[in-house]
Short mmCIF file of N, CA and C in Angstrom, two decimals:
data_model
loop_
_atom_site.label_atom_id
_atom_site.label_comp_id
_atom_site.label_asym_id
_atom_site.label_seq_id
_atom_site.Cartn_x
_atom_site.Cartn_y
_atom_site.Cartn_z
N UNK G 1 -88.00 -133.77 169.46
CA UNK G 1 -88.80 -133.22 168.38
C UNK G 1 -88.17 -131.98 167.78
N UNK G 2 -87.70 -131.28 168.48
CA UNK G 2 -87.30 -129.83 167.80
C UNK G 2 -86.03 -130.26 167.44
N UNK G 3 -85.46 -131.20 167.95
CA UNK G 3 -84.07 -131.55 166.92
C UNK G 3 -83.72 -132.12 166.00
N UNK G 4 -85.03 -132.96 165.65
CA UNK G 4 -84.85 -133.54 164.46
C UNK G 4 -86.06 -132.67 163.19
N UNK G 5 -86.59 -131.80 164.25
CA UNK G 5 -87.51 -130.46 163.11
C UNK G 5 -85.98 -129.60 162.97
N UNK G 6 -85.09 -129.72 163.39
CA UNK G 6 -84.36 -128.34 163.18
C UNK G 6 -83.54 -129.41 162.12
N UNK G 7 -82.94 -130.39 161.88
CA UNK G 7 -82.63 -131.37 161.14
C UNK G 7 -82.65 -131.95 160.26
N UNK G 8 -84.27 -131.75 159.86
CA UNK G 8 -85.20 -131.86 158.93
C UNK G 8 -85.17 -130.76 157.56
N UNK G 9 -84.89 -129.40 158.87
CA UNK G 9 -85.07 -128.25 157.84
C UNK G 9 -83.45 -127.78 157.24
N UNK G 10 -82.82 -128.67 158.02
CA UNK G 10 -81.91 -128.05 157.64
C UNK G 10 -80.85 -128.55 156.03
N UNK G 11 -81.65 -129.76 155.58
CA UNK G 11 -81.07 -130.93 154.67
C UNK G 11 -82.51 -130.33 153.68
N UNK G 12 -81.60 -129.86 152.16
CA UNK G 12 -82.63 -129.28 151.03
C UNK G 12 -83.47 -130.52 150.58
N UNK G 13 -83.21 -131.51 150.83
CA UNK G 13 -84.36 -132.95 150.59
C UNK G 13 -85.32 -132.91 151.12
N UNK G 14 -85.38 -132.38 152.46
CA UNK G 14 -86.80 -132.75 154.04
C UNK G 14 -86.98 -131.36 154.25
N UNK G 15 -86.34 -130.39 153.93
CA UNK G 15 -86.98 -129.02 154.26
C UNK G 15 -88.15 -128.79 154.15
N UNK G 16 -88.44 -129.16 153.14
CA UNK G 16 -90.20 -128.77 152.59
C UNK G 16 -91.26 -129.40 153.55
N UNK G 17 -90.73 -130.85 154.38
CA UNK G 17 -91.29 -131.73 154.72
C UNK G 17 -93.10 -131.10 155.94
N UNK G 18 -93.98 -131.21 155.94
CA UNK G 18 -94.23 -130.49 157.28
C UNK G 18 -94.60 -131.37 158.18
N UNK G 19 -93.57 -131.19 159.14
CA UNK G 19 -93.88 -131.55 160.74
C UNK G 19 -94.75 -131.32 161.37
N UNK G 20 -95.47 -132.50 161.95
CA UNK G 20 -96.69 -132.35 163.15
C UNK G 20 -95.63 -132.91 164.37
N UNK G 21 -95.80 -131.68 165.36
CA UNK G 21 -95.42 -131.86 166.59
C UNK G 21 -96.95 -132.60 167.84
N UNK G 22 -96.42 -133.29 168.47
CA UNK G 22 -97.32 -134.23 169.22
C UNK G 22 -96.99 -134.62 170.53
N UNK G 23 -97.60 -133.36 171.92
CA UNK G 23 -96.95 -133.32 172.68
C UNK G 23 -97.95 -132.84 173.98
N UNK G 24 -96.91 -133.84 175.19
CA UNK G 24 -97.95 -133.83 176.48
C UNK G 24 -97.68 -131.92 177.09
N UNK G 25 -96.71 -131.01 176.48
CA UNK G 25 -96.29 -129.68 176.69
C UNK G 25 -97.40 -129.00 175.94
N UNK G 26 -98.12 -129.08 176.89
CA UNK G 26 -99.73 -127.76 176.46
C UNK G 26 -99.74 -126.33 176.96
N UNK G 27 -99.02 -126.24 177.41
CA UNK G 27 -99.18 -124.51 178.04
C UNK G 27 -99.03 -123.50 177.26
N UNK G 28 -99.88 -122.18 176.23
CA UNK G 28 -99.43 -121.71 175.18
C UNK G 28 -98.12 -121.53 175.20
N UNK G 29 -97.39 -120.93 175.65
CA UNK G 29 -96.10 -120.98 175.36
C UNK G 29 -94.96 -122.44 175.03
N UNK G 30 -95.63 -123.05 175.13
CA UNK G 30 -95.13 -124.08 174.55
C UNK G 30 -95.78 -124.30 173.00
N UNK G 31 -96.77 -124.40 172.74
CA UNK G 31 -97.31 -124.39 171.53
C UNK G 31 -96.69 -123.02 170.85
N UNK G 32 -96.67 -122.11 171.58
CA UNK G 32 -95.99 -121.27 170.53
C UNK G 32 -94.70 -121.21 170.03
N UNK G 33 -93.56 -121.42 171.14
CA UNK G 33 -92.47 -122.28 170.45
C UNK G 33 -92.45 -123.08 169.49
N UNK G 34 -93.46 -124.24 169.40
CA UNK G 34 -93.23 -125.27 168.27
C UNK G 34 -93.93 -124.58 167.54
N UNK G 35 -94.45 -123.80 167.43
CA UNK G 35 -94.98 -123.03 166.27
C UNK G 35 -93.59 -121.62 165.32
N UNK G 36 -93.01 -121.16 166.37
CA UNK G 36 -92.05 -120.55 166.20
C UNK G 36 -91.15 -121.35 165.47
N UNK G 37 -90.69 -122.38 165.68
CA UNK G 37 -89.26 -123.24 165.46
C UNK G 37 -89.59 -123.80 164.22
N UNK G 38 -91.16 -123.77 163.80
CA UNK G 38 -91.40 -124.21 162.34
C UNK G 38 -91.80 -125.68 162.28
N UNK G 39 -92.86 -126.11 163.60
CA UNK G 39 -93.50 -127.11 163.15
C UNK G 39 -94.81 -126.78 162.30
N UNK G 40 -95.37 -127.41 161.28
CA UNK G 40 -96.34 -127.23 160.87
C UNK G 40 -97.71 -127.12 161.17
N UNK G 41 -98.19 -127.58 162.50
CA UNK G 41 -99.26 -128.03 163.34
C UNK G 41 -98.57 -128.59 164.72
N UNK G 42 -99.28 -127.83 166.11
CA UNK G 42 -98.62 -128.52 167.03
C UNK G 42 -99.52 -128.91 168.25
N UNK G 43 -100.11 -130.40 168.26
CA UNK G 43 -101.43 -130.61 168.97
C UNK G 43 -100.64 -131.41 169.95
N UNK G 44 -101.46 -131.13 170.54
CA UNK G 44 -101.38 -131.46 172.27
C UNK G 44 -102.20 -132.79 173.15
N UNK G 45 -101.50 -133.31 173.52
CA UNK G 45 -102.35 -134.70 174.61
C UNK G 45 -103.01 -134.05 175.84
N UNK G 46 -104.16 -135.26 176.37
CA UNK G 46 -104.62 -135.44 174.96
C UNK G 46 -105.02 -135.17 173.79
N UNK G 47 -105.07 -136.32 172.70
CA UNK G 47 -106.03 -135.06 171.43
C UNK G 47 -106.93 -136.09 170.78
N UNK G 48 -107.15 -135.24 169.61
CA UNK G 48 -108.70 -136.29 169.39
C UNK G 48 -108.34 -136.36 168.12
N UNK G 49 -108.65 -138.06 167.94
CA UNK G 49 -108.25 -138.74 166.46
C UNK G 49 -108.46 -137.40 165.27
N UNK G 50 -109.74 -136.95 165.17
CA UNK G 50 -110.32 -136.86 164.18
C UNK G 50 -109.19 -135.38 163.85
N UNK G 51 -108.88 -135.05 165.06
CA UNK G 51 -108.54 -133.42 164.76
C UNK G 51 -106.95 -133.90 164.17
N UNK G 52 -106.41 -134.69 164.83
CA UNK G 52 -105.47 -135.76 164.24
C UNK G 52 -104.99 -135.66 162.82
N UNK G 53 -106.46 -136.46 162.76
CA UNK G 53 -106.66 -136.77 161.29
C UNK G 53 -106.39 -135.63 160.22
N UNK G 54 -106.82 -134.69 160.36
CA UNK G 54 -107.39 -133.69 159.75
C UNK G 54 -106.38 -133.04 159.69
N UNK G 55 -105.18 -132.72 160.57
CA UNK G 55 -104.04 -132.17 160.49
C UNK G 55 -103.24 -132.88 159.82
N UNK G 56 -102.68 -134.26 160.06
CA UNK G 56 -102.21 -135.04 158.66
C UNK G 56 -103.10 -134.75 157.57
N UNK G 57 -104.33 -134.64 157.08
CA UNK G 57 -104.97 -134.33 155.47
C UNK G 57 -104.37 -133.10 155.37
N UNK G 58 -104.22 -132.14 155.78
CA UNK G 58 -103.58 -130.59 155.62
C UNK G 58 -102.30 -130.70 155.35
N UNK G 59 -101.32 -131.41 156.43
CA UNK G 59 -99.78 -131.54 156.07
C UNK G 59 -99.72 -132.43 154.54
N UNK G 60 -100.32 -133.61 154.36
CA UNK G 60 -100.24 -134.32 152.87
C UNK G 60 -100.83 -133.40 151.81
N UNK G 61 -101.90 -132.92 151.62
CA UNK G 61 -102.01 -131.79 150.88
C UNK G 61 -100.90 -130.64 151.12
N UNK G 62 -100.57 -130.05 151.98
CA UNK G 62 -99.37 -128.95 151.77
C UNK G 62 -97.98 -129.07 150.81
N UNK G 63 -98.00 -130.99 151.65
CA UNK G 63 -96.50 -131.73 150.85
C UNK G 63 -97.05 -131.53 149.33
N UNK G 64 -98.17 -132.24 149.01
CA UNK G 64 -98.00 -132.42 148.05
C UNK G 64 -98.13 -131.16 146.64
N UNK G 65 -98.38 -130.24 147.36
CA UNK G 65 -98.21 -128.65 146.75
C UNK G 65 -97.08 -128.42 146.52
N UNK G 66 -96.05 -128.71 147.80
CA UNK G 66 -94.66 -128.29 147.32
C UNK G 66 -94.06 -129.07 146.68
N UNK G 67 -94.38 -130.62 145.92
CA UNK G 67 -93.68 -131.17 145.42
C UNK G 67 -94.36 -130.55 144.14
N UNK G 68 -95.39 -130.73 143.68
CA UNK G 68 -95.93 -129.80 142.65
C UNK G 68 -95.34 -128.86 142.13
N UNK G 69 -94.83 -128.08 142.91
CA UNK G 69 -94.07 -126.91 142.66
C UNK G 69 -93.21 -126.95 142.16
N UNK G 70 -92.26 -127.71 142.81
CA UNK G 70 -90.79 -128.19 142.67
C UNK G 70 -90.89 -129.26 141.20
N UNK G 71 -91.74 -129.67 141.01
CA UNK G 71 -91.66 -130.54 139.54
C UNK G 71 -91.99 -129.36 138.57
N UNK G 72 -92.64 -128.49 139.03
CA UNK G 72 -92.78 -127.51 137.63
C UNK G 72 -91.77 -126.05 137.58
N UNK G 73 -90.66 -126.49 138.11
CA UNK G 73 -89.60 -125.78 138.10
C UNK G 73 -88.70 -126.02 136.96
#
């Protein structure tokens, strides 16, 4: 995960992209790493659809802000 988030950010096409990290590593310090390294949301197993859910509606709304942006450039 963090290598293809560091991978992601590093190519000006997928930079913008935001990553949900999705991971059995729950101990805060682990969440705060993937929070550090620049995932966008980083939920933990188990987890619950809805909260899931709701974090993809936030990342597709975010994307679709920055493409917004980027077209009115």
């Amino acid at each position: 995960g963090f290598e293809a988030l560091a991978t992601l950010k590093r190519q000006a096409a997928t930079a913008a992209i935001p990553v949900i990290a999705l991971s059995a590593a729950a101990m805060s310090k682990d969440v705060q790493k993937g929070i550090e390294a620049g995932f966008f949301s980083y939920l933990t197993k188990p987890f619950v659809i809805d909260d899931l859910l709701a974090t993809i509606e936030r990342a597709l709304d975010r994307g679709t802000q920055e493409t917004d942006r980027q077209l009115a450039k």
